[in-house]
XYZ file of C-alpha atoms in Angstrom:
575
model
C -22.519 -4.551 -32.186
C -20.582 -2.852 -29.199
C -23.539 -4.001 -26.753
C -23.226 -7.885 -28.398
C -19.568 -7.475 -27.851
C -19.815 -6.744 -24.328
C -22.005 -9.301 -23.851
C -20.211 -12.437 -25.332
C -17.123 -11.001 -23.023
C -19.324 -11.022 -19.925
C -20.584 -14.432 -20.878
C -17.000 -16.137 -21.352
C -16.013 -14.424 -17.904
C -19.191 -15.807 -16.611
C -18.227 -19.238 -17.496
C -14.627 -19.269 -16.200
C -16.004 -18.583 -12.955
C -18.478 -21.447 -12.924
C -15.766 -23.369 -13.717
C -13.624 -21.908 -10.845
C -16.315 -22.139 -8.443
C -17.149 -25.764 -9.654
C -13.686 -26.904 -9.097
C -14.131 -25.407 -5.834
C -17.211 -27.384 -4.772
C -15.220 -30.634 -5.959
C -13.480 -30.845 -1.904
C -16.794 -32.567 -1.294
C -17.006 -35.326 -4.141
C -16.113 -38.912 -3.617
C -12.881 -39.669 -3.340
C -11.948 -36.280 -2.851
C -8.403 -35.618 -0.517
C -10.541 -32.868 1.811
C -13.417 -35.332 1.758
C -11.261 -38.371 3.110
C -9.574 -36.174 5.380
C -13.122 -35.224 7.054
C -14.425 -38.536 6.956
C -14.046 -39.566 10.731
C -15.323 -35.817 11.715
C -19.069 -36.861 10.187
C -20.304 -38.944 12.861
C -18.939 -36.369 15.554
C -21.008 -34.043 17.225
C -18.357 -31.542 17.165
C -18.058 -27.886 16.035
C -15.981 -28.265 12.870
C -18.728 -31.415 12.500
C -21.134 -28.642 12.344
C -19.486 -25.621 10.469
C -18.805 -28.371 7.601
C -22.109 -29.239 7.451
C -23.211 -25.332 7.509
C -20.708 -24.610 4.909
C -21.851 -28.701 2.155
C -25.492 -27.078 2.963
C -24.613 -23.826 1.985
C -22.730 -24.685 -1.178
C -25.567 -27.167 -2.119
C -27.728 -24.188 -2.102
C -25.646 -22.182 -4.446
C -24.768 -25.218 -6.706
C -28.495 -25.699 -7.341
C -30.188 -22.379 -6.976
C -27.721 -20.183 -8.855
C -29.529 -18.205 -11.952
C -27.719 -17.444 -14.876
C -29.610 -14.381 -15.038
C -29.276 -13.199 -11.646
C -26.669 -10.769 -12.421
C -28.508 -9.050 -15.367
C -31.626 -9.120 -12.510
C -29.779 -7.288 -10.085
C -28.782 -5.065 -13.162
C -32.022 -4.230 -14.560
C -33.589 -3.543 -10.884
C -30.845 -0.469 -10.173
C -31.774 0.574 -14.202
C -35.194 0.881 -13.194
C -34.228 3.439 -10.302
C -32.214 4.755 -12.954
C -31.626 5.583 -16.690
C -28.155 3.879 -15.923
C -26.801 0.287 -15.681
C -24.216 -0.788 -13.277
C -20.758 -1.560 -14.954
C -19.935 -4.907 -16.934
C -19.123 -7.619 -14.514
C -18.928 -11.852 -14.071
C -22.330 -12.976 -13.083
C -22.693 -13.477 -9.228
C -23.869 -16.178 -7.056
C -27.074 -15.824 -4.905
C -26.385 -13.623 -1.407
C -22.795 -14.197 -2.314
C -21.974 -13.231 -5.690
C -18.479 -13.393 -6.603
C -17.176 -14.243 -2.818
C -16.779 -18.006 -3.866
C -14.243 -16.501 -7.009
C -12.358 -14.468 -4.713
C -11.719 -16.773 -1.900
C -10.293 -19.379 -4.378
C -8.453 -17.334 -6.515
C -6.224 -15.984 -4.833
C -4.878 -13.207 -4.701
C -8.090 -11.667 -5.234
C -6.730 -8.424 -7.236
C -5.147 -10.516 -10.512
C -8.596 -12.338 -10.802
C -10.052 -9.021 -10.638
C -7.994 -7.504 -13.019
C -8.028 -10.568 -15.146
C -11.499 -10.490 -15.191
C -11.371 -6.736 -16.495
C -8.689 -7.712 -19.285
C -11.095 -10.536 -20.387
C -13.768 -7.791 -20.838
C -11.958 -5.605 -22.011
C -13.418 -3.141 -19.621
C -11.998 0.080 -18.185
C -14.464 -0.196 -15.222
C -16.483 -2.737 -13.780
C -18.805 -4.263 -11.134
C -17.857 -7.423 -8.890
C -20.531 -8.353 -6.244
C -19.397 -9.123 -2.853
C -21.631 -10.338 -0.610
C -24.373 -7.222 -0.689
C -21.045 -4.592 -1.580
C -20.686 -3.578 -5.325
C -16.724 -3.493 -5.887
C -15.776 -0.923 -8.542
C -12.564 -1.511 -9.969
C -10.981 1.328 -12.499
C -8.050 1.166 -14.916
C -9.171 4.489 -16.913
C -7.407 7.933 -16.058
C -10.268 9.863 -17.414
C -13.037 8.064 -15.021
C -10.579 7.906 -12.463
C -10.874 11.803 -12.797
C -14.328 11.515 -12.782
C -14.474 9.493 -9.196
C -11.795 11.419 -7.715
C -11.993 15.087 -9.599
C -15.768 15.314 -10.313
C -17.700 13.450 -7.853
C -14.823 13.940 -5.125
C -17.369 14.548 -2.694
C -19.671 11.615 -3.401
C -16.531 8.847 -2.682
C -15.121 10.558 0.251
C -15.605 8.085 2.591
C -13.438 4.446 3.605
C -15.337 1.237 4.205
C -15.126 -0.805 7.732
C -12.943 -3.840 7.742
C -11.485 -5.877 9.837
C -8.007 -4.717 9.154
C -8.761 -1.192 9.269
C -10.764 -1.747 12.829
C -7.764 -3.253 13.970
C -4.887 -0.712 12.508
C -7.116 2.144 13.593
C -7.979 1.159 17.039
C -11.420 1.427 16.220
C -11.547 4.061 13.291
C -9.496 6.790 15.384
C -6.925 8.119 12.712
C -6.960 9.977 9.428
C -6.239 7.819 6.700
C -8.926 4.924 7.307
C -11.876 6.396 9.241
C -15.143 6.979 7.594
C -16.313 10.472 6.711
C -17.635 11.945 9.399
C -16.590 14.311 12.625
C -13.407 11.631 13.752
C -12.209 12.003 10.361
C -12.519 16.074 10.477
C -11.070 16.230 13.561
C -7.547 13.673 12.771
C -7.679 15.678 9.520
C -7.514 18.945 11.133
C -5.061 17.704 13.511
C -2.694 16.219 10.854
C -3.114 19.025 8.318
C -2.086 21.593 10.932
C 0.440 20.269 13.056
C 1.894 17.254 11.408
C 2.248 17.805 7.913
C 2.093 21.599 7.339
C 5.458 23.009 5.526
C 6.564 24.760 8.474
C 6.454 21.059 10.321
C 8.188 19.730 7.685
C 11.232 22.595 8.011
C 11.298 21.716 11.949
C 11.934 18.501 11.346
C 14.449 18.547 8.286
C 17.818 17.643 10.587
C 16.149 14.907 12.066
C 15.707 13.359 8.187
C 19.051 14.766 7.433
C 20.451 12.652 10.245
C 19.162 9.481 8.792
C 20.198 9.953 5.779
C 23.741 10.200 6.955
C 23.020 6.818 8.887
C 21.883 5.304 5.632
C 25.260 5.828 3.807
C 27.144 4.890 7.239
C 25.678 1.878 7.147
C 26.234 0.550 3.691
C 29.827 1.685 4.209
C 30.898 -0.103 7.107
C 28.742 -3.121 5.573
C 31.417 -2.500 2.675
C 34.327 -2.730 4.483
C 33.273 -5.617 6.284
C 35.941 -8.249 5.758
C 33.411 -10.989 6.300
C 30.936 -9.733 3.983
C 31.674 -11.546 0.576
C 31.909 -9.218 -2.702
C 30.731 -6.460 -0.469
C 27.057 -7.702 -1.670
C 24.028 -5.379 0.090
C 20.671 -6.457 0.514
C 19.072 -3.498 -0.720
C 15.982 -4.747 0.529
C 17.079 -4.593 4.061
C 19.111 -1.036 3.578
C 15.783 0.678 2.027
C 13.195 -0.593 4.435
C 15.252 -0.043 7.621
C 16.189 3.508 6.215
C 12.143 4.118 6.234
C 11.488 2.707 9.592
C 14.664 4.537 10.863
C 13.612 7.938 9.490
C 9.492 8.020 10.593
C 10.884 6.432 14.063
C 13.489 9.468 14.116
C 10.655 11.685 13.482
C 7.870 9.945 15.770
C 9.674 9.002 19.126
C 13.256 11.291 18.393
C 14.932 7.799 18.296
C 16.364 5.245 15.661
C 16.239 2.232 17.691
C 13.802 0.404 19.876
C 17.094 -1.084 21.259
C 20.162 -0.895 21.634
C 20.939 -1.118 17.773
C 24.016 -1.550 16.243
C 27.309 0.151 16.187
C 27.331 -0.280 12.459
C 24.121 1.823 11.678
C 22.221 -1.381 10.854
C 18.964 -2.515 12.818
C 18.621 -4.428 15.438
C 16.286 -7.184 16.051
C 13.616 -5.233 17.436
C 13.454 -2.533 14.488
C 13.628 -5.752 11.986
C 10.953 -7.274 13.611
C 8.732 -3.561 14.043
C 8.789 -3.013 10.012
C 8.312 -6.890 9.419
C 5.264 -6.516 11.440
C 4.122 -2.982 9.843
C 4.369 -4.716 6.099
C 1.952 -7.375 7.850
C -0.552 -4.588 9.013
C -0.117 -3.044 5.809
C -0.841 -5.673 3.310
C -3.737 -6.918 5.625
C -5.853 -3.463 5.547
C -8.213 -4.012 2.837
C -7.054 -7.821 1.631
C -10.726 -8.957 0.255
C -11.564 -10.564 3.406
C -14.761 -12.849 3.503
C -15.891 -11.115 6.579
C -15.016 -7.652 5.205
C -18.467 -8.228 2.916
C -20.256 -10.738 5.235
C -19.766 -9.975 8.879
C -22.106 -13.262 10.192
C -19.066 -15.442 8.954
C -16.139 -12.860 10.740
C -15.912 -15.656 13.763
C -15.055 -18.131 10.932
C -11.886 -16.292 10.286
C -12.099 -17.962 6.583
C -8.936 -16.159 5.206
C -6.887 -16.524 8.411
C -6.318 -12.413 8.158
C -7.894 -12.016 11.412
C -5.267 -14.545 13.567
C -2.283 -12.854 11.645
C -3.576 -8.850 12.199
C -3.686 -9.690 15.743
C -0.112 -11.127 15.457
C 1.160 -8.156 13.976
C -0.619 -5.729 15.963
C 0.415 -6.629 19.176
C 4.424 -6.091 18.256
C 3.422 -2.578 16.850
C 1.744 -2.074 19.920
C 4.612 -3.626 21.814
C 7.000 -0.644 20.661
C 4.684 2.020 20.449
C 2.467 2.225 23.686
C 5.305 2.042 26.204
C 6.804 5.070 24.880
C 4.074 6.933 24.137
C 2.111 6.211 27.887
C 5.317 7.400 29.259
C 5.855 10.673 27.059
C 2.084 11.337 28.530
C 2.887 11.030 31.794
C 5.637 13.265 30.902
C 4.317 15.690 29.673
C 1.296 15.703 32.267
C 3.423 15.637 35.179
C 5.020 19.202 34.123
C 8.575 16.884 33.112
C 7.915 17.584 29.471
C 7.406 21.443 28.425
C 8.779 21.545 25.039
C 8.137 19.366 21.825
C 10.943 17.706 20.092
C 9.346 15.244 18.035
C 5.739 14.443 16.555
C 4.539 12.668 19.475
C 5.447 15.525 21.579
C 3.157 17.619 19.003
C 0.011 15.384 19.337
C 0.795 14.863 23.083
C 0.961 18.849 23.736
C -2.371 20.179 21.069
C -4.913 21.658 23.748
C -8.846 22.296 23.032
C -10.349 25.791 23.389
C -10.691 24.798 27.385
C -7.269 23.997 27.761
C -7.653 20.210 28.008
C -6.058 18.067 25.981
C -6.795 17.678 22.214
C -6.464 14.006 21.909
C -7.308 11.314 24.259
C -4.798 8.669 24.507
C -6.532 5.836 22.235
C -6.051 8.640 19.570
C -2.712 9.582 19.794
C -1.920 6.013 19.823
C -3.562 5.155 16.654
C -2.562 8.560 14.876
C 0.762 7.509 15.780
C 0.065 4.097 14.175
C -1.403 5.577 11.081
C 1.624 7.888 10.247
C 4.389 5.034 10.824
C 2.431 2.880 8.623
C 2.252 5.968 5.733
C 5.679 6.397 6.032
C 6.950 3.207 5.752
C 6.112 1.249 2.677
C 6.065 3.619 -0.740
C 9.313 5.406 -0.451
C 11.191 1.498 0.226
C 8.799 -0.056 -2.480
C 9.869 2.680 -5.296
C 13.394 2.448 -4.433
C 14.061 -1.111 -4.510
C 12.307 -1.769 -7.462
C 14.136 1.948 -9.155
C 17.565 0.036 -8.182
C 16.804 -2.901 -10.098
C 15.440 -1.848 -13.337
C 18.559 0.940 -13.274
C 20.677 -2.178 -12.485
C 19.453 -3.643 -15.616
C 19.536 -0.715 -17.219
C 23.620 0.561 -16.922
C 22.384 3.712 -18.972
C 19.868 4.886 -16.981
C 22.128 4.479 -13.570
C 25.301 6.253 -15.224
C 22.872 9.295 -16.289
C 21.602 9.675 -12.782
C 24.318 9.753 -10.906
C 26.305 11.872 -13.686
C 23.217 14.266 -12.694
C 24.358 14.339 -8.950
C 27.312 14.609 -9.792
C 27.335 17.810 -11.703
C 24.495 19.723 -9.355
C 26.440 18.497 -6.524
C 29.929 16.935 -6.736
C 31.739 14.894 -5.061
C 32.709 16.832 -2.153
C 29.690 17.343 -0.384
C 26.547 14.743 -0.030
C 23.350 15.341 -1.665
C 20.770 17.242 0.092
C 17.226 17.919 0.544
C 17.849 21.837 -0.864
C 19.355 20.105 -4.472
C 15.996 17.956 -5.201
C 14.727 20.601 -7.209
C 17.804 20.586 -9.817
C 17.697 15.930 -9.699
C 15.119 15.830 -12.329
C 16.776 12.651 -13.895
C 16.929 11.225 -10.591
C 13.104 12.116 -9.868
C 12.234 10.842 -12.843
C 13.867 7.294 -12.180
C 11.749 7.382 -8.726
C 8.350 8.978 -10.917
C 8.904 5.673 -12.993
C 9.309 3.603 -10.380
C 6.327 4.221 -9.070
C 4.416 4.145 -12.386
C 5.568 0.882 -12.945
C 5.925 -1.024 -9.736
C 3.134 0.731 -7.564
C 3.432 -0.179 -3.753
C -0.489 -1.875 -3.934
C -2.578 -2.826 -6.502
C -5.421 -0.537 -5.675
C -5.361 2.473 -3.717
C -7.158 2.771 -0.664
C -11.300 2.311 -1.575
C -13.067 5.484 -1.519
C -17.227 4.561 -0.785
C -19.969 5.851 -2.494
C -22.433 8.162 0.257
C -24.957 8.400 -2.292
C -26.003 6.948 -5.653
C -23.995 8.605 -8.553
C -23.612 7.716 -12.465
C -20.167 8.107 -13.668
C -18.871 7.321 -16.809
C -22.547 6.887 -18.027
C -22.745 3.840 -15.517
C -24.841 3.815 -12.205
C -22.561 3.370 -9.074
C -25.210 2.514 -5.925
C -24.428 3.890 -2.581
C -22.631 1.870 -0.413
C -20.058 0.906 -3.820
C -16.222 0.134 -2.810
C -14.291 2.314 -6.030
C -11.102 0.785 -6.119
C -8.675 2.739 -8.485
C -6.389 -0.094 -10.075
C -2.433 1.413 -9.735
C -1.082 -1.122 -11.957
C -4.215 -0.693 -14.113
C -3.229 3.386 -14.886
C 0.388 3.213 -14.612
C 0.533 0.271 -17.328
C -1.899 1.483 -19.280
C -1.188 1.138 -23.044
C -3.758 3.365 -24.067
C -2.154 5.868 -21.941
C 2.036 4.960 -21.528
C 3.591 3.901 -24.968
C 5.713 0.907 -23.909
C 4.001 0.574 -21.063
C 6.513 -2.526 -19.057
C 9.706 -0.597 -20.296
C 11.421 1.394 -17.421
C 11.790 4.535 -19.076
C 12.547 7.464 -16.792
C 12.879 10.103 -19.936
C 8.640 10.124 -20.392
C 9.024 12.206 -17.313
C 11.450 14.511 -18.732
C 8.611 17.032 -20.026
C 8.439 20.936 -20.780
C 8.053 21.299 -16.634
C 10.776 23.474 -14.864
C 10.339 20.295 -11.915
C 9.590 16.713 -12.642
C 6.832 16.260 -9.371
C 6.426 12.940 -7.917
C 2.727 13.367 -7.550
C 0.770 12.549 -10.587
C -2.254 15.235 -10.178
C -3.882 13.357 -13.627
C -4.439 9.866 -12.185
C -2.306 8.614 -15.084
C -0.900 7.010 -12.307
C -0.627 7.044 -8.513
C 2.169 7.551 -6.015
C 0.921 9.219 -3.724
C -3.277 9.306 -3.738
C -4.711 12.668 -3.983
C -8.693 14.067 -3.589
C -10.015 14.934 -0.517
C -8.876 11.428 0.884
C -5.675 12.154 -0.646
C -2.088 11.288 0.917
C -1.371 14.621 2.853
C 2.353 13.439 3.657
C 3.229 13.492 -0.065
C 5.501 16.145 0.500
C 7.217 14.002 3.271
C 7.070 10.989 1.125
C 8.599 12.610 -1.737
C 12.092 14.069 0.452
C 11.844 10.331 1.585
C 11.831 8.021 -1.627
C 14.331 11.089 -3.569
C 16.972 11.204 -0.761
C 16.952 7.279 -0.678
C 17.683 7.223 -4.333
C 19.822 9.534 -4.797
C 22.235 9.105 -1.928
C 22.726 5.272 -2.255
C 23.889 6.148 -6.049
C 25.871 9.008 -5.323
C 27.252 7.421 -2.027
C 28.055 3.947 -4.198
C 29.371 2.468 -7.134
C 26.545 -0.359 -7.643
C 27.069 -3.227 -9.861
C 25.279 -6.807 -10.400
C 26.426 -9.534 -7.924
C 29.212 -11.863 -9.684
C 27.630 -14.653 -11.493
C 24.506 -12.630 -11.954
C 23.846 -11.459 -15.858
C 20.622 -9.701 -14.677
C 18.700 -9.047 -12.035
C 15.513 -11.333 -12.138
C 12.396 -8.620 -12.216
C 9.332 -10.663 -11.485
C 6.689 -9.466 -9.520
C 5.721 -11.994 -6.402
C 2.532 -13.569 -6.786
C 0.728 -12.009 -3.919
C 1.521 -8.814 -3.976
C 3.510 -5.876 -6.056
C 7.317 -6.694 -4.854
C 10.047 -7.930 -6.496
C 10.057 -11.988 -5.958
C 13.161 -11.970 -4.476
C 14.860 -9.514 -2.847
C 17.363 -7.145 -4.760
C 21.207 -7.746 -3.644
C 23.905 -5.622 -5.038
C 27.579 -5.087 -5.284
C 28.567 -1.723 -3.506
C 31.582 -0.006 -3.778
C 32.191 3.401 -2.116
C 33.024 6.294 -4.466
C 33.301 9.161 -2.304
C 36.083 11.243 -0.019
C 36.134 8.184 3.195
C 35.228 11.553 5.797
C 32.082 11.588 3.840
C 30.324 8.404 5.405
C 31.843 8.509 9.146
C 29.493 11.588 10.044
C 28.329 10.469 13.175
C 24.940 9.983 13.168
C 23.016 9.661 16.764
């Protein structure tokens, strides 16, 4: 009954795509908008004349050669080499299988996940061009990817976005398994990350937290500023970009900033372009799965990377050729800052660790870790607590008893902020920074979870599809910080179970979790010990959908501030 089950749910997913995929082939009908639009393009000898006859020939192909069996085919062929079938999945086209579903419905991951919900399936199998995607929503197999067969999936896939953010598969977080990887991860492990690292550079976070609360004051008690309304959007993101900058380059500003602790058009523009890199990494891009059409540029993701590249590289490689030369000219004889620390790391010769191209794109790799999560978790923490009067009152009533009023919160009184960790811990279970975490690739065929996973599989482990789990989180949509509030001496921000993710873990794991997690709890809990904050006037709630494309609020959060603290407490100068 369970296997008849399965397969009426495969069958109705099955036909929605048809139908999705023959809606898409209507552009080319009679009378069709696209079709009238192209008309005077046919009789040209041109090259979109040509690509759009590639592309009608193509689709003409598919329309009429596509088997309604092919996908049970291709799964009975990998049960022969095995006493394992793949997972349940939508049947898929010939050479492209689902690619036609993915380009048009966009985004990709709610199809995806739609796809699962219509199945009713925990993990499944979506064909991409010759690459089996393998999406999970299930702690327990997540724990058997990540926990069991760690060492099968410990290697990334090659994209276009990761060639790009990676200058070529140089740094730690995207490159493939293999002696680059070992070497970045040595590198990072060692001297970037290590918990003496993170002690050497405490003041420099210590001095940007200062900034943050400088800067919503004086925004405050700026007479123009209406209701003394903040974009918290603004304040959280700059406050990321301002504290990995402080800790990367020793600077806040790319500029010459503002005298109001704000940022100035450069830094606004740097973190506008690192969300762009960001969201771009592993986006379901047509070429991603079929390389021959990468010159196409179907999705556009190519033009825009480049875009967005070139101002991170705009900031970043001026300062860092000139450090080198620094530091190679006898200038520089004493680190003060990461870059310093990649710059300076000598091989068992005495030459230079890293060659330039890698320091670059290490340097890359750790801004871009740095920069997202902690803003993400805080944003979307300030608006359910906004909603949620009871929640914000017990926080800061928290603060205010481990630490007071007299002094500001610091790193050394996280481990006593339980409340307040638990307000971030739900934040993240609930409004994860991506939909999937970053694909970890099979090296080898592997069963898990009694299904047969082919080498060369992309295992995507679905964030929202763990953290809103209702088999696993009772009341899974309701921000509710106290499910955190366990037997535990110290709510952690890391979620070891895969119950959820924060911050990934296995041997491709986030090794900056420790970093992340002084970032995202200092955040929180300074802006609500620093601030009194309050819904806009006019505003009965704050309006909690989730933008279409990706995992952040719709529109950004704005707040009423009002200080609450001794006025010497916000003018520390900060550098």
């Amino acid at each position: 009954m369970a296997t008849a089950a399965a397969a009426v749910q495969v069958m109705a997913v099955k036909n929605n795509t048809s139908t999705a995929a023959a809606s898409f082939l209507t552009w080319g009908t009679p009378g069709s908008d696209v079709l009238s639009s192209t008309t005077g393009l046919i009789f040209l000898p041109t090259l979109p004349t040509t690509v759009l006859i590639l592309v009608a020939s193509f689709l003409f192909f598919l329309t009429h050669y596509r088997s309604s069996d092919y996908y049970n085919y291709t799964s009975s062929k990998k049960k022969n080499k095995s006493s394992s079938s793949l997972p349940p999945g939508p049947a898929g086209w010939p050479l492209v299988g689902n690619l036609p579903e993915i380009f048009i419905n966009r985004p990709a991951f709610r199809w995806i996940l739609s796809a699962m919900k219509e199945m009713n399936a925990n993990i499944a199998c979506f064909r991409l061009g010759n690459v089996h995607v393998v999406p999970v929503t299930c702690p327990e197999i997540a724990r058997e990817f990540l926990k069991k067969n760690d060492a099968a999936f410990a290697t990334r896939p090659l994209t276009m976005g990761t060639e790009y953010s990676s200058r070529g598969y140089l740094s730690i977080a995207v490159a493939p398994w293999g002696d680059q990887w070992k070497k970045m991860r040595r590198v990072v492990a060692s001297e970037i990350v290590s918990p003496a690292r993170l002690r050497w550079l405490h003041d420099k976070r210590t001095e940007e937290a200062d900034n943050l609360l400088r800067y919503v004051y004086n925004h405050c008690c700026n007479q123009l500023v209406d209701d003394n309304v903040v974009d918290v959007r603004e304040v959280v993101r700059q406050y990321s970009g301002n504290v990995i900058r402080k800790l990367m380059f020793n600077k806040r500003y790319f500029g010459n900033g503002r005298q109001d602790g704000g940022p100035g058009k450069e830094e606004v523009e740097h973190v506008d372009a690192l969300f762009t890199v960001l969201s771009l990494l592993y986006a379901f891009c047509v070429s991603d799965y079929m390389p021959c059409l990468r010159w196409l540029d179907l999705n556009g993701h190519e033009r825009t990377m480049k875009k967005a590249i070139q101002v991170v590289n705009k900031y970043h490689d001026k300062i860092i050729e000139e450090r080198i030369k620094e530091w190679r000219n006898g200038l520089k004889k004493e680190a003060e800052d990461l870059l310093d620390v990649l710059i300076s790391l000598k091989d068992c010769q005495g030459n230079p660790l890293l060659t330039t191209e890698e320091i670059k794109a290490q340097t890359a790799d750790l801004i871009y870790a740095a920069v997202d999560n902690p803003s993400n978790a805080v944003e979307w923490a300030m608006a359910e607590m906004l909603n949620e009067p009871e929640i914000l009152e017990k926080a800061v009533e928290e603060i205010d008893r481990v630490v007071g009023r007299e002094r500001l919160v610091q790193e050394s009184d996280m481990p006593q902020l339980n409340y307040v960790k638990a307000c971030a811990r739900e934040a993240f279970r609930l409004h994860p920074i991506a939909p999937f975490n970053l694909p970890h690739v099979a090296t080898c065929d592997t069963t898990v979870a009694g299904y047969f996973i082919p080498k060369g599989s992309h295992v995507l482990l679905s964030r929202t599809g763990l953290g809103r789990n209702p088999k696993v989180w009772d009341d899974p949509l309701k921000f509710k910080p106290e499910r955190h509030m366990g037997s535990a001496a110290e709510v952690e921000l890391v979620e070891t179970e895969l119950r959820f993710i924060s911050f990934s873990t296995g041997r491709r794991g986030c090794m900056g979790a420790p970093l992340g997690t002084a970032m995202t709890v200092m955040l929180l809990a300074r802006l609500i010990q620093g601030f009194t904050w309050t819904l806009p006037k006019g505003a009965s709630a704050v309006d909690l959908s989730e933008s279409h494309n990706d995992l952040f609020l719709a529109k950004a959060l704005f707040a009423q501030a009002k200080p609450r603290l001794p006025a010497h407490l916000y003018t520390t100068t900060a550098k």
